[in-house]
PDB file of C-alpha atoms and ligand atoms in Angstrom:
ATOM      1  CA  UNK X   1     124.273  76.272 100.710  1.00 91.00           C
ATOM      2  CA  UNK X   2     123.364  74.393 103.305  1.00 95.00           C
ATOM      3  CA  UNK X   3     120.277  71.889 102.496  1.00 95.00           C
ATOM      4  CA  UNK X   4     118.342  74.151 105.143  1.00 96.00           C
ATOM      5  CA  UNK X   5     118.931  77.066 101.961  1.00 96.00           C
ATOM      6  CA  UNK X   6     118.007  74.600  99.249  1.00 97.00           C
ATOM      7  CA  UNK X   7     114.637  74.254 100.690  1.00 97.00           C
ATOM      8  CA  UNK X   8     114.341  77.916 101.448  1.00 98.00           C
ATOM      9  CA  UNK X   9     115.396  79.306  98.426  1.00 98.00           C
ATOM     10  CA  UNK X  10     114.239  75.985  95.992  1.00 98.00           C
ATOM     11  CA  UNK X  11     111.407  78.662  94.373  1.00 98.00           C
ATOM     12  CA  UNK X  12     113.711  80.460  93.519  1.00 97.00           C
ATOM     13  CA  UNK X  13     116.003  77.790  92.571  1.00 97.00           C
ATOM     14  CA  UNK X  14     112.956  76.289  90.276  1.00 98.00           C
ATOM     15  CA  UNK X  15     113.053  79.772  88.004  1.00 98.00           C
ATOM     16  CA  UNK X  16     115.356  78.994  85.244  1.00 97.00           C
ATOM     17  CA  UNK X  17     116.999  82.184  85.466  1.00 97.00           C
ATOM     18  CA  UNK X  18     117.448  82.409  88.988  1.00 97.00           C
ATOM     19  CA  UNK X  19     119.176  78.578  89.630  1.00 97.00           C
ATOM     20  CA  UNK X  20     121.857  78.308  92.782  1.00 97.00           C
ATOM     21  CA  UNK X  21     123.539  80.140  90.870  1.00 98.00           C
ATOM     22  CA  UNK X  22     120.947  83.208  91.324  1.00 98.00           C
ATOM     23  CA  UNK X  23     120.447  82.380  94.458  1.00 98.00           C
ATOM     24  CA  UNK X  24     124.175  82.637  95.419  1.00 98.00           C
ATOM     25  CA  UNK X  25     124.824  86.289  94.520  1.00 98.00           C
ATOM     26  CA  UNK X  26     121.015  87.084  95.867  1.00 98.00           C
ATOM     27  CA  UNK X  27     123.295  85.423  99.292  1.00 98.00           C
ATOM     28  CA  UNK X  28     126.366  87.435  98.818  1.00 98.00           C
ATOM     29  CA  UNK X  29     124.614  90.230  97.826  1.00 98.00           C
ATOM     30  CA  UNK X  30     123.948  94.133  99.985  1.00 98.00           C
ATOM     31  CA  UNK X  31     120.952  96.014  99.099  1.00 98.00           C
ATOM     32  CA  UNK X  32     120.393  99.013 101.506  1.00 98.00           C
ATOM     33  CA  UNK X  33     116.889 100.134 102.033  1.00 98.00           C
ATOM     34  CA  UNK X  34     116.703 103.907 103.112  1.00 98.00           C
ATOM     35  CA  UNK X  35     113.300 104.441 105.085  1.00 98.00           C
ATOM     36  CA  UNK X  36     111.799 102.254 106.487  1.00 98.00           C
ATOM     37  CA  UNK X  37     107.352 102.734 106.254  1.00 98.00           C
ATOM     38  CA  UNK X  38     104.826 101.941 103.614  1.00 97.00           C
ATOM     39  CA  UNK X  39     107.613 101.288 100.725  1.00 98.00           C
ATOM     40  CA  UNK X  40     109.876 100.235 103.107  1.00 98.00           C
ATOM     41  CA  UNK X  41     108.234  97.415 104.527  1.00 98.00           C
ATOM     42  CA  UNK X  42     107.111  95.236 102.159  1.00 98.00           C
ATOM     43  CA  UNK X  43     110.795  95.791  99.617  1.00 98.00           C
ATOM     44  CA  UNK X  44     112.687  94.633 102.966  1.00 98.00           C
ATOM     45  CA  UNK X  45     110.522  91.419 103.650  1.00 98.00           C
ATOM     46  CA  UNK X  46     110.413  90.523 100.074  1.00 98.00           C
ATOM     47  CA  UNK X  47     114.751  91.132 100.020  1.00 98.00           C
ATOM     48  CA  UNK X  48     114.656  89.260 103.539  1.00 98.00           C
ATOM     49  CA  UNK X  49     112.093  86.344 102.305  1.00 98.00           C
ATOM     50  CA  UNK X  50     114.633  85.877  99.416  1.00 98.00           C
ATOM     51  CA  UNK X  51     117.375  85.259 100.350  1.00 98.00           C
ATOM     52  CA  UNK X  52     119.463  89.097  99.915  1.00 98.00           C
ATOM     53  CA  UNK X  53     122.086  88.158 102.284  1.00 98.00           C
ATOM     54  CA  UNK X  54     122.846  91.590 103.811  1.00 98.00           C
ATOM     55  CA  UNK X  55     119.961  94.122 104.147  1.00 98.00           C
ATOM     56  CA  UNK X  56     120.693  97.632 105.865  1.00 98.00           C
ATOM     57  CA  UNK X  57     118.040  99.334 107.123  1.00 98.00           C
ATOM     58  CA  UNK X  58     117.866 103.630 107.619  1.00 98.00           C
ATOM     59  CA  UNK X  59     115.425 105.738 109.375  1.00 98.00           C
ATOM     60  CA  UNK X  60     115.456 107.715 111.789  1.00 97.00           C
ATOM     61  CA  UNK X  61     112.012 107.753 112.727  1.00 97.00           C
ATOM     62  CA  UNK X  62     109.879 105.717 115.150  1.00 98.00           C
ATOM     63  CA  UNK X  63     106.550 103.112 114.070  1.00 98.00           C
ATOM     64  CA  UNK X  64     103.149 104.912 115.489  1.00 97.00           C
ATOM     65  CA  UNK X  65      99.960 104.445 115.246  1.00 98.00           C
ATOM     66  CA  UNK X  66      99.252 106.060 111.776  1.00 96.00           C
ATOM     67  CA  UNK X  67     102.243 103.924 110.539  1.00 97.00           C
ATOM     68  CA  UNK X  68      99.910 100.215 110.899  1.00 98.00           C
ATOM     69  CA  UNK X  69      97.788 100.719 108.135  1.00 97.00           C
ATOM     70  CA  UNK X  70     100.417 100.667 105.237  1.00 97.00           C
ATOM     71  CA  UNK X  71     103.378  99.926 107.076  1.00 98.00           C
ATOM     72  CA  UNK X  72     102.905  96.262 107.540  1.00 98.00           C
ATOM     73  CA  UNK X  73     106.833  95.192 108.037  1.00 98.00           C
ATOM     74  CA  UNK X  74     105.240  96.948 111.750  1.00 98.00           C
ATOM     75  CA  UNK X  75     103.571  95.598 114.625  1.00 98.00           C
ATOM     76  CA  UNK X  76     100.940  97.510 117.023  1.00 98.00           C
ATOM     77  CA  UNK X  77     102.869  95.886 120.256  1.00 98.00           C
ATOM     78  CA  UNK X  78     105.695  97.531 118.624  1.00 98.00           C
ATOM     79  CA  UNK X  79     104.701 100.958 118.452  1.00 98.00           C
ATOM     80  CA  UNK X  80     107.091 103.254 120.059  1.00 98.00           C
ATOM     81  CA  UNK X  81     110.191 101.833 118.745  1.00 98.00           C
ATOM     82  CA  UNK X  82     111.941 102.518 116.438  1.00 98.00           C
ATOM     83  CA  UNK X  83     111.249 101.448 112.815  1.00 98.00           C
ATOM     84  CA  UNK X  84     114.675 100.125 111.878  1.00 98.00           C
ATOM     85  CA  UNK X  85     114.111  97.860 115.517  1.00 98.00           C
ATOM     86  CA  UNK X  86     110.972  96.519 114.797  1.00 98.00           C
ATOM     87  CA  UNK X  87     112.088  95.868 110.700  1.00 98.00           C
ATOM     88  CA  UNK X  88     115.079  94.243 111.957  1.00 98.00           C
ATOM     89  CA  UNK X  89     112.611  92.374 113.923  1.00 98.00           C
ATOM     90  CA  UNK X  90     110.389  91.689 111.317  1.00 98.00           C
ATOM     91  CA  UNK X  91     113.275  90.739 109.124  1.00 98.00           C
ATOM     92  CA  UNK X  92     114.911  88.155 111.110  1.00 98.00           C
ATOM     93  CA  UNK X  93     111.184  85.612 112.346  1.00 98.00           C
ATOM     94  CA  UNK X  94     110.910  85.999 108.368  1.00 98.00           C
ATOM     95  CA  UNK X  95     114.352  84.985 107.358  1.00 98.00           C
ATOM     96  CA  UNK X  96     117.158  84.074 110.203  1.00 98.00           C
ATOM     97  CA  UNK X  97     119.624  83.641 107.623  1.00 96.00           C
ATOM     98  CA  UNK X  98     120.167  86.496 106.782  1.00 98.00           C
ATOM     99  CA  UNK X  99     122.098  89.591 108.634  1.00 98.00           C
ATOM    100  CA  UNK X 100     120.073  92.884 109.393  1.00 98.00           C
ATOM    101  CA  UNK X 101     121.670  96.407 109.584  1.00 98.00           C
ATOM    102  CA  UNK X 102     119.592  98.557 111.685  1.00 98.00           C
ATOM    103  CA  UNK X 103     120.645 102.656 111.441  1.00 98.00           C
ATOM    104  CA  UNK X 104     118.510 104.951 113.076  1.00 98.00           C
ATOM    105  CA  UNK X 105     119.772 108.046 111.621  1.00 96.00           C
ATOM    106  CA  UNK X 106     118.913 110.474 108.889  1.00 94.00           C
ATOM    107  CA  UNK X 107     121.545 110.089 106.963  1.00 93.00           C
ATOM    108  CA  UNK X 108     124.061 112.399 105.417  1.00 93.00           C
ATOM    109  CA  UNK X 109     125.191 112.635 101.830  1.00 94.00           C
ATOM    110  CA  UNK X 110     128.838 111.266 103.732  1.00 96.00           C
ATOM    111  CA  UNK X 111     127.309 108.542 105.354  1.00 97.00           C
ATOM    112  CA  UNK X 112     124.942 107.531 102.210  1.00 97.00           C
ATOM    113  CA  UNK X 113     127.553 107.693 100.188  1.00 98.00           C
ATOM    114  CA  UNK X 114     129.867 105.084 102.500  1.00 98.00           C
ATOM    115  CA  UNK X 115     126.504 102.948 102.351  1.00 98.00           C
ATOM    116  CA  UNK X 116     126.046 103.067  99.258  1.00 98.00           C
ATOM    117  CA  UNK X 117     129.959 102.337  98.385  1.00 98.00           C
ATOM    118  CA  UNK X 118     128.892  98.823 100.601  1.00 98.00           C
ATOM    119  CA  UNK X 119     126.056  98.773  98.563  1.00 98.00           C
ATOM    120  CA  UNK X 120     125.193  96.164  95.382  1.00 98.00           C
ATOM    121  CA  UNK X 121     121.769  98.243  95.336  1.00 98.00           C
ATOM    122  CA  UNK X 122     120.195 100.829  97.022  1.00 98.00           C
ATOM    123  CA  UNK X 123     116.841 101.168  97.283  1.00 98.00           C
ATOM    124  CA  UNK X 124     115.001 104.720  97.900  1.00 98.00           C
ATOM    125  CA  UNK X 125     111.383 104.091  99.894  1.00 98.00           C
ATOM    126  CA  UNK X 126     112.088 107.387 101.440  1.00 96.00           C
ATOM    127  CA  UNK X 127     109.247 110.562 101.093  1.00 91.00           C
ATOM    128  CA  UNK X 128     110.611 113.645 100.675  1.00 91.00           C
ATOM    129  CA  UNK X 129     112.948 114.937  97.697  1.00 91.00           C
ATOM    130  CA  UNK X 130     116.051 116.174  99.594  1.00 92.00           C
ATOM    131  CA  UNK X 131     116.874 112.556 100.992  1.00 95.00           C
ATOM    132  CA  UNK X 132     116.187 111.110  97.352  1.00 96.00           C
ATOM    133  CA  UNK X 133     117.926 114.033  95.855  1.00 96.00           C
ATOM    134  CA  UNK X 134     120.544 113.017  98.432  1.00 97.00           C
ATOM    135  CA  UNK X 135     120.667 108.986  98.175  1.00 98.00           C
ATOM    136  CA  UNK X 136     120.533 110.094  94.402  1.00 98.00           C
ATOM    137  CA  UNK X 137     123.831 111.845  94.666  1.00 97.00           C
ATOM    138  CA  UNK X 138     125.379 108.711  96.316  1.00 98.00           C
ATOM    139  CA  UNK X 139     124.429 105.851  94.203  1.00 98.00           C
ATOM    140  CA  UNK X 140     125.807 108.827  91.123  1.00 97.00           C
ATOM    141  CA  UNK X 141     129.018 109.007  92.910  1.00 97.00           C
ATOM    142  CA  UNK X 142     129.300 105.254  93.736  1.00 97.00           C
ATOM    143  CA  UNK X 143     128.220 103.744  90.383  1.00 97.00           C
ATOM    144  CA  UNK X 144     125.486 101.519  92.221  1.00 98.00           C
ATOM    145  CA  UNK X 145     121.762 101.265  91.032  1.00 98.00           C
ATOM    146  CA  UNK X 146     119.452 102.808  92.325  1.00 98.00           C
ATOM    147  CA  UNK X 147     115.305 101.384  92.574  1.00 98.00           C
ATOM    148  CA  UNK X 148     113.227 104.938  93.362  1.00 98.00           C
ATOM    149  CA  UNK X 149     109.514 104.558  94.501  1.00 98.00           C
ATOM    150  CA  UNK X 150     107.420 106.969  95.643  1.00 97.00           C
ATOM    151  CA  UNK X 151     103.543 106.845  96.385  1.00 96.00           C
ATOM    152  CA  UNK X 152     100.835 109.572  97.154  1.00 94.00           C
ATOM    153  CA  UNK X 153      97.086 109.140  97.444  1.00 95.00           C
ATOM    154  CA  UNK X 154      96.261 106.525  94.785  1.00 97.00           C
ATOM    155  CA  UNK X 155      99.477 107.458  92.474  1.00 97.00           C
ATOM    156  CA  UNK X 156     102.260 105.653  92.939  1.00 97.00           C
ATOM    157  CA  UNK X 157     106.060 105.826  90.438  1.00 97.00           C
ATOM    158  CA  UNK X 158     108.899 103.814  89.738  1.00 97.00           C
ATOM    159  CA  UNK X 159     111.842 103.785  87.856  1.00 98.00           C
ATOM    160  CA  UNK X 160     115.430 102.386  88.376  1.00 98.00           C
ATOM    161  CA  UNK X 161     118.332 104.171  87.570  1.00 98.00           C
ATOM    162  CA  UNK X 162     121.350 102.686  86.730  1.00 97.00           C
ATOM    163  CA  UNK X 163     124.929 104.540  86.651  1.00 95.00           C
ATOM    164  CA  UNK X 164     126.916 101.777  85.118  1.00 94.00           C
ATOM    165  CA  UNK X 165     125.061 101.973  81.786  1.00 91.00           C
ATOM    166  CA  UNK X 166     125.727 104.005  79.022  1.00 88.00           C
ATOM    167  CA  UNK X 167     123.843 107.537  78.629  1.00 88.00           C
ATOM    168  CA  UNK X 168     121.140 106.204  81.408  1.00 92.00           C
ATOM    169  CA  UNK X 169     119.189 108.675  82.958  1.00 96.00           C
ATOM    170  CA  UNK X 170     119.828 109.573  87.598  1.00 97.00           C
ATOM    171  CA  UNK X 171     117.226 110.560  88.903  1.00 97.00           C
ATOM    172  CA  UNK X 172     117.953 114.484  89.498  1.00 96.00           C
ATOM    173  CA  UNK X 173     117.582 114.143  84.986  1.00 96.00           C
ATOM    174  CA  UNK X 174     114.148 113.408  85.409  1.00 94.00           C
ATOM    175  CA  UNK X 175     113.236 116.414  89.029  1.00 92.00           C
ATOM    176  CA  UNK X 176     116.371 118.265  88.484  1.00 91.00           C
ATOM    177  CA  UNK X 177     117.517 119.179  91.773  1.00 87.00           C
ATOM    178  CA  UNK X 178     116.675 123.348  91.724  1.00 83.00           C
ATOM    179  CA  UNK X 179     112.776 122.794  90.111  1.00 78.00           C
ATOM    180  CA  UNK X 180     110.599 123.610  93.517  1.00 70.00           C
ATOM    181  CA  UNK X 181     108.788 119.717  93.796  1.00 68.00           C
ATOM    182  CA  UNK X 182     106.362 120.467  96.876  1.00 68.00           C
ATOM    183  CA  UNK X 183     106.563 117.111  99.424  1.00 69.00           C
ATOM    184  CA  UNK X 184     102.933 116.646  99.750  1.00 64.00           C
ATOM    185  CA  UNK X 185     103.487 113.643 103.183  1.00 62.00           C
ATOM    186  CA  UNK X 186     101.111 110.888 103.850  1.00 61.00           C
ATOM    187  CA  UNK X 187     100.186 113.035 106.827  1.00 65.00           C
ATOM    188  CA  UNK X 188      98.477 115.135 105.508  1.00 76.00           C
ATOM    189  CA  UNK X 189      97.807 113.585 101.848  1.00 84.00           C
ATOM    190  CA  UNK X 190      96.841 110.391 102.995  1.00 93.00           C
ATOM    191  CA  UNK X 191      97.693 107.178 100.679  1.00 95.00           C
ATOM    192  CA  UNK X 192      96.079 104.072  99.791  1.00 97.00           C
ATOM    193  CA  UNK X 193      97.848 101.295 101.606  1.00 97.00           C
ATOM    194  CA  UNK X 194      97.917  98.326  99.213  1.00 98.00           C
ATOM    195  CA  UNK X 195      99.500 100.418  97.022  1.00 98.00           C
ATOM    196  CA  UNK X 196     102.679 101.034  98.160  1.00 98.00           C
ATOM    197  CA  UNK X 197     102.715  96.984  98.813  1.00 98.00           C
ATOM    198  CA  UNK X 198     102.081  97.602  95.214  1.00 98.00           C
ATOM    199  CA  UNK X 199     105.627  99.670  94.439  1.00 98.00           C
ATOM    200  CA  UNK X 200     107.769  98.386  97.415  1.00 98.00           C
ATOM    201  CA  UNK X 201     107.122  95.341  96.060  1.00 98.00           C
ATOM    202  CA  UNK X 202     108.290  95.798  93.022  1.00 98.00           C
ATOM    203  CA  UNK X 203     111.414  97.806  93.915  1.00 98.00           C
ATOM    204  CA  UNK X 204     112.067  94.476  94.986  1.00 98.00           C
ATOM    205  CA  UNK X 205     111.631  92.771  92.217  1.00 98.00           C
ATOM    206  CA  UNK X 206     113.668  95.277  90.257  1.00 98.00           C
ATOM    207  CA  UNK X 207     116.679  94.883  93.103  1.00 98.00           C
ATOM    208  CA  UNK X 208     116.694  91.439  92.989  1.00 98.00           C
ATOM    209  CA  UNK X 209     116.676  91.096  89.021  1.00 98.00           C
ATOM    210  CA  UNK X 210     119.419  93.562  88.861  1.00 98.00           C
ATOM    211  CA  UNK X 211     121.430  91.537  91.866  1.00 98.00           C
ATOM    212  CA  UNK X 212     121.015  88.916  89.731  1.00 98.00           C
ATOM    213  CA  UNK X 213     121.691  90.329  86.541  1.00 97.00           C
ATOM    214  CA  UNK X 214     117.993  88.832  84.492  1.00 97.00           C
ATOM    215  CA  UNK X 215     115.758  90.027  82.532  1.00 96.00           C
ATOM    216  CA  UNK X 216     114.937  94.055  81.032  1.00 94.00           C
ATOM    217  CA  UNK X 217     115.514  96.657  84.703  1.00 94.00           C
ATOM    218  CA  UNK X 218     113.152  99.469  84.767  1.00 95.00           C
ATOM    219  CA  UNK X 219     116.173 101.651  83.675  1.00 94.00           C
ATOM    220  CA  UNK X 220     114.811 104.108  81.757  1.00 93.00           C
ATOM    221  CA  UNK X 221     111.503 104.536  82.204  1.00 96.00           C
ATOM    222  CA  UNK X 222     109.945 105.762  84.741  1.00 97.00           C
ATOM    223  CA  UNK X 223     106.361 103.735  85.595  1.00 98.00           C
ATOM    224  CA  UNK X 224     103.474 104.861  87.078  1.00 98.00           C
ATOM    225  CA  UNK X 225     100.683 103.537  88.290  1.00 98.00           C
ATOM    226  CA  UNK X 226      97.088 105.388  89.007  1.00 98.00           C
ATOM    227  CA  UNK X 227      95.490 103.324  91.208  1.00 97.00           C
ATOM    228  CA  UNK X 228      91.878 103.948  91.250  1.00 97.00           C
ATOM    229  CA  UNK X 229      91.835 102.214  87.606  1.00 97.00           C
ATOM    230  CA  UNK X 230      94.344 100.313  87.991  1.00 96.00           C
ATOM    231  CA  UNK X 231      96.339 101.645  85.315  1.00 98.00           C
ATOM    232  CA  UNK X 232     100.183 101.556  84.750  1.00 97.00           C
ATOM    233  CA  UNK X 233     101.688 104.084  82.172  1.00 98.00           C
ATOM    234  CA  UNK X 234     105.003 103.526  81.029  1.00 97.00           C
ATOM    235  CA  UNK X 235     107.150 106.739  79.672  1.00 96.00           C
ATOM    236  CA  UNK X 236     110.952 106.565  78.399  1.00 96.00           C
ATOM    237  CA  UNK X 237     113.169 108.881  80.781  1.00 94.00           C
ATOM    238  CA  UNK X 238     116.474 110.121  78.584  1.00 94.00           C
ATOM    239  CA  UNK X 239     119.460 111.965  80.204  1.00 94.00           C
ATOM    240  CA  UNK X 240     119.536 115.561  80.678  1.00 94.00           C
ATOM    241  CA  UNK X 241     122.302 116.871  79.011  1.00 93.00           C
ATOM    242  CA  UNK X 242     122.519 119.782  81.336  1.00 92.00           C
ATOM    243  CA  UNK X 243     121.896 117.566  84.841  1.00 94.00           C
ATOM    244  CA  UNK X 244     124.508 118.635  87.395  1.00 91.00           C
ATOM    245  CA  UNK X 245     124.992 115.438  88.963  1.00 95.00           C
ATOM    246  CA  UNK X 246     125.755 112.946  86.617  1.00 91.00           C
ATOM    247  CA  UNK X 247     127.246 115.101  84.366  1.00 78.00           C
ATOM    248  CA  UNK X 248     130.713 112.781  83.190  1.00 62.00           C
ATOM    249  CA  UNK X 249     133.326 114.081  82.205  1.00 54.00           C
ATOM    250  CA  UNK X 250     134.507 114.280  78.554  1.00 44.00           C
TER     251      UNK X 250
HETATM  252 ZN1   ZN K   1     121.709 113.102  85.701  1.00 50.06          ZN
END
């Protein structure tokens, strides 16, 4: 690290749990953020500020006026731009020392697997079950930890699925692929703006913990946030032996 980096990251380096070594791990890490919207905005901003060396943003959407109420990575002037380009501009303005890859596409299974294989950690900041399941499959196949978040109305949830851990559940253990969950789109249901900030920032925190190797990750636990009462509930999540996605040989 050069002198500027030592200054930029000094408040992390001062933490005994992170220090120079942990900061070096962050600088060497690659975080893949699926979705550059309400969750992806705070998540990616904190990853960039923290000096995650390479961040890949994946989203096929463009910035719309209705996004700006909660998607804080974007600006009024960038309405109409691809979200990943707007996001890249925001992240590099905050920290020009990192690399930001902007993929304006709806990544299919092969692309997701390729991304997961190159990632240190994957953050699912998408807004639909099809993408969540595709991202989960890619992370299980690549053996890469997944930090999953979701928010609708006043409700948020997040968890970490880490296939490197013995007996750890995957996303599909919790929400089987053949169950029929309705996608509750923000466009029709509404979403309390600060809640995506809380959940997205918490996803960044879990991703940083995984990269540096500190604390107790949320693996095996699902955190539920009820925003009206601002009450967190933590429930245990077990591996489902009949899960079709993370079947282990033998
Ligand atoms: Zn599973």
